[in-house]
Amino acid sequence: MSKLTAIRGFNDILPTETAKWRAVEHILTQVLDGYGFSQIRLPLVEQTELFARGVGEATDIVEKEMFGVVHGNQNTGKDEGESSFTLRPEGTAGCVRAVVEHNLTRGDTPKLWYLGNMFRYERPQKGRYRQFTQLGVESFGSALPDADAELIAMTAMMWRRLGIDEHVTLQLNTLGEAHERLAYKNALVEYLTAHFDGLDDDSQRRVSTNPLRVLDSKDEQTQAILLGAPKLSDFLGEESRLHFEQVQNYLHTLGIDFEINEKLVRGLDYYNKTVFEWVTDKLGSQATVCGGGRYDGLVGIVKGKAEQSEPAVGFAMGVERLMLLIEAVNPIEAKADCDVFVVASEDVYMNAVLYAHQLRLNNPTLRVKMASATSLKSQMKKADKSGAKYTVIIGQDEVANDTISVKNMHTGEQVTASMNEFNFDK
Ligand code: ATP
Ligand code: MG
């Protein structure tokens, strides 16, 4: 029998790494709390139709990246109706589905976040996996530019708290409203059709499926052709232009630098007006750590009333890429997983277990670790290696006198103290 291993593109996050993940998640959630956002927890699996409709048929995600489509119960082979289910490739569509389903926007303007795994059938490489983690944020109910700016400002605050603000750049663009984009799309298609033979294969295909995506083609010849293409900014109406200007004004006021990138269109169909990405030059071609934008049309699409516009704006951050960036520019120090290590000679090990139990009961945030009841020498070795600040040693003398011996592992100093009186500062 061969050894079983994880599936390609699905990663284990090992104990040395999870401590760093938790530290980062702690900072991210602290910032979210600081802006008054609330957590929502969503299913990992949704109807395939939700993504087809909500993300868009002509997107990379729906065209080729949806992972693990399942039908009902795979053991019995029984089909639960005609539905096809898919592991979520992104969180926005599911979040909007939940908001609509539970009427969360009735009389309220929910500001929501979620943290969890997404699944995409991609070619695995550094910063690109088949199961990965996103922090997603969706803010509903405001059509005003301050809502767009608030999300961008919140991400800027996250970079600052994580100590990576020097290593990310904000790129900003506006896609205007659907009808403005449509007029632009027609002009672009006309131009691209006239230069069709010079375009790369992918771009040729996209001229008919998703022409805006041609703008972010990496092909040099295509990029050269695009230099003469019509510009989206020339198709914007007064309202869109003003909205974009105001977003920029908020960012200026908050001291957040940005670059306007007219080629930034984002992969997903549902955006309108503001779109943005935070990019870094530290991660090779997996350069985007976070991307988002306004999507006033999506709520209506999910509701099945596409003509309805309900304002919303959101972003998603790739946490694996964020961790890689942090590791590259401002690594998090590995920390011990305990504060106090309790060791005991084998004959009084039971007393030590009870002592550790009491210690944990009385100090809920103190991290108390024990090895198993092997020789004292072997326990001491583990205590040494653990990085704990204190080792508590319990032997027959200590039990007889109701005391503990406490060794400060930083100074090497050892004292005897009454069992319930020692103060373990962290
Ligand atoms: P890319 O252009 O890199 O494929 P995307 O436009 O598909 O990104 P989004 O759908 O906007 O990405 O997802 C938001 C973020 O999630 C990305 O900016 C990235 O940080 C992260 N991300 C997307 N796909 C993956 C993946 N397969 N593995 C790891 N992280 C990912
Ligand atoms: Mg992608």
XYZ file of C-alpha atoms and ligand atoms in Angstrom:
458
model
C 0.000 0.000 0.000
C 1.308 3.448 -0.785
C 1.543 6.185 1.829
C -1.398 8.557 1.828
C -0.616 12.218 1.362
C -2.549 15.470 1.114
C -4.095 16.464 -2.217
C -2.044 18.855 -4.371
C -2.993 22.431 -3.622
C -4.373 21.556 -0.173
C -2.013 22.575 2.620
C -1.474 21.667 6.222
C -0.764 24.593 8.481
C 1.633 23.201 11.065
C 1.844 24.173 14.755
C 4.828 26.480 14.228
C 2.708 28.387 11.703
C -0.667 28.347 13.438
C 0.655 30.577 16.223
C 1.480 33.180 13.564
C -1.900 32.737 11.889
C -3.651 33.294 15.190
C -1.591 36.411 15.870
C -2.515 37.805 12.453
C -6.183 36.818 12.767
C -6.243 38.518 16.145
C -4.995 41.795 14.668
C -7.386 41.587 11.713
C -10.425 40.942 13.900
C -9.366 43.683 16.293
C -9.376 46.166 13.407
C -12.771 44.857 12.215
C -14.138 45.305 15.731
C -12.656 48.790 15.762
C -14.795 49.721 12.757
C -17.962 48.133 14.137
C -18.155 45.224 11.679
C -19.872 41.975 12.728
C -18.970 38.420 11.850
C -21.168 36.197 9.711
C -20.479 32.461 9.287
C -21.512 30.974 5.986
C -21.703 27.492 4.441
C -18.764 26.109 2.470
C -21.104 24.668 -0.136
C -23.764 26.536 -2.113
C -25.859 25.869 -5.161
C -23.681 26.052 -8.267
C -26.299 28.386 -9.718
C -25.452 31.004 -7.071
C -21.896 31.327 -8.377
C -22.872 31.068 -12.026
C -25.286 33.937 -11.510
C -23.537 35.894 -8.767
C -19.921 35.675 -9.898
C -20.710 35.615 -13.611
C -20.577 32.984 -16.350
C -17.713 34.647 -18.211
C -15.333 34.888 -15.271
C -12.247 32.735 -14.712
C -13.859 31.388 -11.549
C -17.002 30.058 -13.187
C -15.392 29.167 -16.516
C -12.591 27.015 -15.153
C -11.955 27.285 -11.418
C -15.031 25.871 -9.691
C -13.919 22.959 -7.572
C -15.762 19.866 -6.469
C -19.228 20.031 -7.902
C -21.288 17.447 -6.014
C -24.760 16.069 -6.446
C -26.563 14.941 -3.328
C -25.322 11.953 -1.347
C -22.270 10.332 -2.905
C -22.595 7.150 -0.814
C -26.096 6.238 -1.817
C -25.855 7.855 -5.205
C -29.197 9.448 -4.451
C -29.686 12.803 -5.991
C -31.252 15.492 -3.865
C -33.391 17.066 -6.500
C -31.765 18.456 -9.578
C -29.381 20.755 -7.735
C -25.682 20.864 -8.340
C -23.595 22.047 -5.384
C -20.155 23.659 -5.452
C -17.464 24.318 -2.872
C -17.448 28.086 -2.571
C -14.768 29.735 -4.740
C -15.346 33.108 -3.062
C -17.487 34.512 -0.282
C -19.388 37.491 -1.636
C -22.099 35.567 -3.476
C -22.833 33.411 -0.405
C -22.833 36.422 1.892
C -25.268 38.281 -0.345
C -27.425 35.152 -0.521
C -27.547 35.030 3.300
C -28.291 38.742 3.605
C -31.174 38.411 1.147
C -32.460 35.165 2.627
C -32.576 36.576 6.167
C -33.691 40.056 5.167
C -30.735 41.615 6.942
C -30.986 44.877 5.031
C -34.540 45.548 6.175
C -34.200 48.666 8.321
C -30.478 48.135 8.699
C -27.180 48.607 6.862
C -25.188 45.549 7.890
C -21.387 45.660 7.881
C -20.201 42.062 7.807
C -17.019 39.992 7.735
C -16.158 36.333 7.404
C -12.942 34.374 7.526
C -12.663 30.969 5.955
C -11.623 28.611 3.221
C -12.360 29.042 -0.452
C -11.747 26.444 -3.170
C -10.606 26.963 -6.735
C -9.339 24.546 -9.330
C -6.127 26.383 -10.127
C -2.569 25.310 -10.909
C -0.968 25.213 -7.452
C 2.104 27.401 -6.957
C 3.459 29.760 -4.317
C 0.591 32.010 -3.236
C -1.954 30.081 -5.324
C -3.663 27.023 -3.903
C -6.794 24.945 -4.399
C -7.913 25.480 -0.834
C -7.036 28.886 0.537
C -8.256 31.362 3.126
C -9.966 34.659 2.622
C -10.980 37.393 4.959
C -14.036 38.887 3.299
C -15.820 42.093 4.216
C -19.159 43.264 2.810
C -20.847 46.541 3.696
C -24.498 46.882 2.655
C -26.920 49.732 2.224
C -24.835 52.800 1.421
C -24.433 54.135 -2.093
C -22.211 56.941 -0.864
C -18.468 57.169 -1.487
C -17.650 57.207 2.226
C -18.626 53.515 2.360
C -16.046 52.662 -0.337
C -13.429 54.794 1.415
C -14.158 53.259 4.810
C -13.315 49.762 3.562
C -10.121 50.931 1.923
C -9.153 52.844 5.067
C -9.842 49.768 7.157
C -7.476 47.657 5.029
C -4.839 50.402 5.303
C -5.251 50.234 9.088
C -4.724 46.462 8.936
C -1.446 46.856 7.019
C -0.295 49.392 9.541
C -1.101 47.195 12.536
C 0.637 44.270 10.834
C 3.697 46.414 10.110
C 3.598 45.872 6.347
C 2.211 49.236 5.184
C 5.508 50.147 3.490
C 5.253 47.075 1.268
C 1.797 47.358 -0.267
C 0.461 49.803 -2.829
C -3.152 50.752 -3.387
C -4.418 50.703 -6.958
C -7.711 52.349 -7.649
C -10.076 52.577 -10.586
C -13.719 53.153 -11.350
C -15.810 50.990 -13.661
C -18.701 53.444 -13.785
C -22.292 52.268 -13.961
C -23.462 49.279 -15.979
C -24.809 51.396 -18.881
C -21.595 53.446 -19.041
C -19.543 50.284 -19.039
C -21.747 48.841 -21.760
C -21.157 51.850 -23.998
C -17.450 51.532 -23.316
C -17.527 47.777 -23.919
C -19.042 48.335 -27.352
C -16.375 50.875 -28.249
C -13.653 48.567 -26.926
C -14.975 45.556 -28.828
C -15.059 47.610 -32.006
C -11.438 48.652 -31.475
C -10.280 45.145 -30.511
C -12.075 43.605 -33.479
C -10.213 45.971 -35.776
C -6.933 44.754 -34.206
C -8.057 41.151 -33.660
C -5.175 39.379 -35.419
C -2.577 41.039 -33.185
C -4.166 39.880 -29.926
C -3.004 36.859 -27.913
C -5.244 33.759 -27.937
C -6.850 34.389 -24.544
C -7.640 37.968 -25.459
C -9.117 36.930 -28.810
C -11.475 34.643 -26.947
C -12.327 37.363 -24.452
C -13.322 39.874 -27.094
C -16.625 38.040 -27.296
C -16.898 36.638 -23.719
C -15.505 39.335 -21.406
C -13.798 42.144 -23.342
C -12.853 44.189 -20.267
C -10.582 41.366 -19.157
C -8.473 41.973 -22.261
C -7.261 45.111 -20.476
C -5.322 43.084 -17.924
C -3.723 40.738 -20.459
C -0.049 40.151 -19.670
C 0.809 39.779 -23.367
C 3.148 42.524 -24.576
C 1.759 42.810 -28.083
C -1.790 42.987 -26.722
C -0.686 45.691 -24.290
C 0.868 47.634 -27.174
C -2.421 47.448 -29.083
C -4.289 48.612 -25.975
C -2.300 51.854 -25.891
C -4.560 53.157 -28.643
C -7.797 51.717 -27.228
C -10.679 53.884 -25.993
C -10.581 54.677 -22.281
C -13.317 53.850 -19.805
C -12.858 57.187 -18.061
C -14.113 58.947 -21.210
C -17.418 57.097 -20.935
C -18.232 57.991 -17.343
C -21.218 60.153 -16.518
C -21.161 63.046 -14.064
C -22.413 60.994 -11.116
C -19.806 58.251 -11.516
C -17.044 60.771 -11.953
C -18.082 62.665 -8.836
C -18.357 59.481 -6.801
C -14.816 58.505 -7.771
C -13.508 61.973 -6.968
C -15.099 61.871 -3.541
C -13.610 58.467 -2.754
C -10.233 59.970 -3.599
C -10.933 62.990 -1.398
C -11.633 60.769 1.595
C -8.406 58.868 0.962
C -6.435 62.123 0.691
C -7.943 63.308 3.968
C -6.879 60.095 5.688
C -3.383 60.265 4.192
C -3.801 57.074 2.172
C -1.708 57.073 -1.011
C -2.967 55.393 -4.160
C -2.270 54.996 -7.846
C -5.024 55.196 -10.415
C -4.809 52.169 -12.679
C -7.240 52.448 -15.568
C -6.540 48.853 -16.519
C -7.749 47.511 -13.196
C -11.076 45.800 -13.944
C -11.026 42.904 -11.409
C -11.974 39.405 -12.425
C -15.575 39.382 -11.280
C -18.583 40.575 -13.214
C -20.490 42.192 -10.423
C -18.448 45.332 -9.757
C -19.505 48.887 -10.570
C -17.926 52.233 -9.745
C -14.980 51.844 -7.359
C -12.608 48.892 -7.676
C -9.314 48.549 -5.837
C -6.426 46.201 -5.219
C -3.574 46.186 -2.766
C -0.488 44.845 -4.513
C 3.036 44.068 -3.418
C 6.314 43.554 -5.259
C 7.413 40.923 -2.735
C 5.397 37.924 -3.958
C 6.277 37.549 -7.621
C 3.304 37.198 -9.912
C 0.876 36.441 -7.042
C 1.050 40.151 -6.287
C -2.488 40.977 -5.161
C -3.047 40.579 -1.448
C -6.501 42.116 -1.318
C -9.064 43.265 -3.829
C -12.545 44.657 -3.777
C -15.037 47.145 -5.000
C -18.622 48.288 -5.205
C -21.283 45.895 -6.453
C -24.663 47.629 -6.382
C -26.182 45.103 -8.807
C -25.443 41.829 -7.045
C -28.153 41.858 -4.385
C -30.763 42.218 -7.133
C -29.163 39.434 -9.187
C -29.190 37.008 -6.248
C -32.781 37.987 -5.441
C -33.741 37.211 -9.006
C -34.643 40.877 -9.579
C -31.693 41.996 -11.625
C -33.223 45.396 -12.347
C -33.121 46.309 -8.648
C -30.087 48.165 -7.422
C -29.126 47.761 -3.765
C -25.865 49.371 -2.802
C -23.019 47.292 -1.392
C -19.244 47.360 -1.319
C -16.733 44.742 -0.228
C -13.288 43.237 -0.434
C -11.515 39.917 -0.020
C -8.030 39.388 1.322
C -5.941 36.300 0.603
C -4.635 35.278 4.003
C -1.945 32.852 2.691
C -0.492 35.640 0.553
C -0.710 37.986 3.518
C 1.227 35.474 5.649
C 3.886 35.119 2.920
C 4.237 38.892 2.748
C 4.503 39.232 6.528
C 7.118 36.463 6.574
C 9.081 38.305 3.890
C 9.062 41.809 5.366
C 8.167 41.727 9.061
C 8.192 38.157 10.397
C 6.285 37.356 13.552
C 8.488 36.024 16.331
C 7.838 32.440 17.291
C 6.384 32.442 20.793
C 6.350 29.710 23.425
C 3.049 27.877 23.692
C 3.079 27.971 27.499
C 3.932 30.279 30.392
C 4.373 27.708 33.146
C 5.679 24.162 32.800
C 4.840 21.876 35.733
C 7.133 18.896 36.357
C 7.023 16.352 39.190
C 8.742 13.223 40.364
C 6.812 10.165 39.353
C 5.620 9.276 42.867
C 3.854 12.630 43.364
C 2.800 13.190 39.780
C -0.863 13.006 40.787
C -0.343 15.967 43.155
C 1.217 17.922 40.313
C -1.737 17.212 38.033
C -4.047 18.553 40.728
C -1.814 21.613 41.213
C -1.839 22.390 37.471
C -5.610 21.924 37.438
C -6.048 24.463 40.257
C -3.646 26.876 38.611
C -5.662 26.795 35.373
C -8.934 27.149 37.272
C -7.701 30.246 39.076
C -5.874 31.848 36.111
C -7.875 31.315 32.939
C -5.358 33.119 30.711
C -2.256 31.443 32.128
C -0.924 28.729 29.802
C 0.116 25.727 31.889
C 1.744 22.727 30.274
C 2.844 19.317 31.566
C 4.808 16.443 30.110
C 3.733 12.892 30.858
C 4.751 11.119 34.103
C 8.140 9.932 32.865
C 11.433 10.564 34.676
C 11.966 14.003 36.211
C 15.048 14.443 34.021
C 13.081 13.885 30.848
C 10.327 16.258 32.027
C 12.932 18.931 32.851
C 14.349 18.610 29.343
C 10.908 19.266 27.883
C 10.394 22.228 30.207
C 13.740 23.666 29.038
C 12.771 23.284 25.406
C 9.267 24.659 25.871
C 10.255 28.299 26.205
C 8.068 28.660 29.324
C 9.111 31.465 31.622
C 8.627 29.363 34.757
C 9.136 25.724 35.608
C 7.295 24.533 38.705
C 8.967 21.536 40.322
C 7.020 19.317 42.681
C 8.703 16.544 44.664
C 8.043 14.761 47.938
C 9.390 17.666 50.014
C 7.138 20.136 48.280
C 4.088 17.936 48.785
C 4.935 17.398 52.469
C 5.284 21.167 53.032
C 2.504 22.425 50.771
C 5.040 24.319 48.690
C 6.315 24.472 45.130
C 9.781 25.136 43.774
C 9.685 27.708 41.000
C 12.532 28.171 38.574
C 12.593 31.353 36.532
C 13.859 29.997 33.206
C 15.083 33.425 32.068
C 17.265 34.179 35.115
C 17.914 30.630 36.355
C 16.868 31.754 39.857
C 14.953 29.177 41.896
C 12.718 29.879 44.906
C 10.436 27.899 47.150
C 6.992 29.366 47.641
C 3.769 28.467 49.330
C 1.602 26.486 46.925
C -1.119 29.063 46.391
C 0.795 32.270 46.661
C 3.277 32.471 43.826
C 2.409 35.172 41.330
C 3.157 34.058 37.757
C 3.520 37.283 35.824
C 3.600 36.690 32.066
P -5.596 36.422 -8.963
O -5.622 37.453 -10.034
O -4.332 36.393 -8.191
O -6.017 35.064 -9.454
P -8.302 36.901 -8.161
O -8.694 38.118 -8.889
O -8.724 35.576 -8.681
O -6.700 36.882 -7.905
P -10.099 37.407 -5.980
O -11.136 36.517 -6.512
O -10.305 38.870 -6.052
O -8.693 37.030 -6.642
O -9.745 36.995 -4.489
C -9.224 37.934 -3.541
C -7.860 37.511 -3.039
O -7.839 36.140 -2.671
C -6.754 37.622 -4.059
O -6.307 38.927 -4.168
C -5.715 36.704 -3.463
O -4.999 37.369 -2.433
C -6.542 35.617 -2.870
N -6.601 34.448 -3.767
C -7.364 34.279 -4.882
N -7.178 33.071 -5.419
C -6.272 32.423 -4.624
C -5.684 31.122 -4.628
N -5.981 30.213 -5.550
N -4.793 30.813 -3.640
C -4.479 31.713 -2.679
N -5.017 32.940 -2.619
C -5.899 33.316 -3.572
Mg -7.800 34.164 -9.861
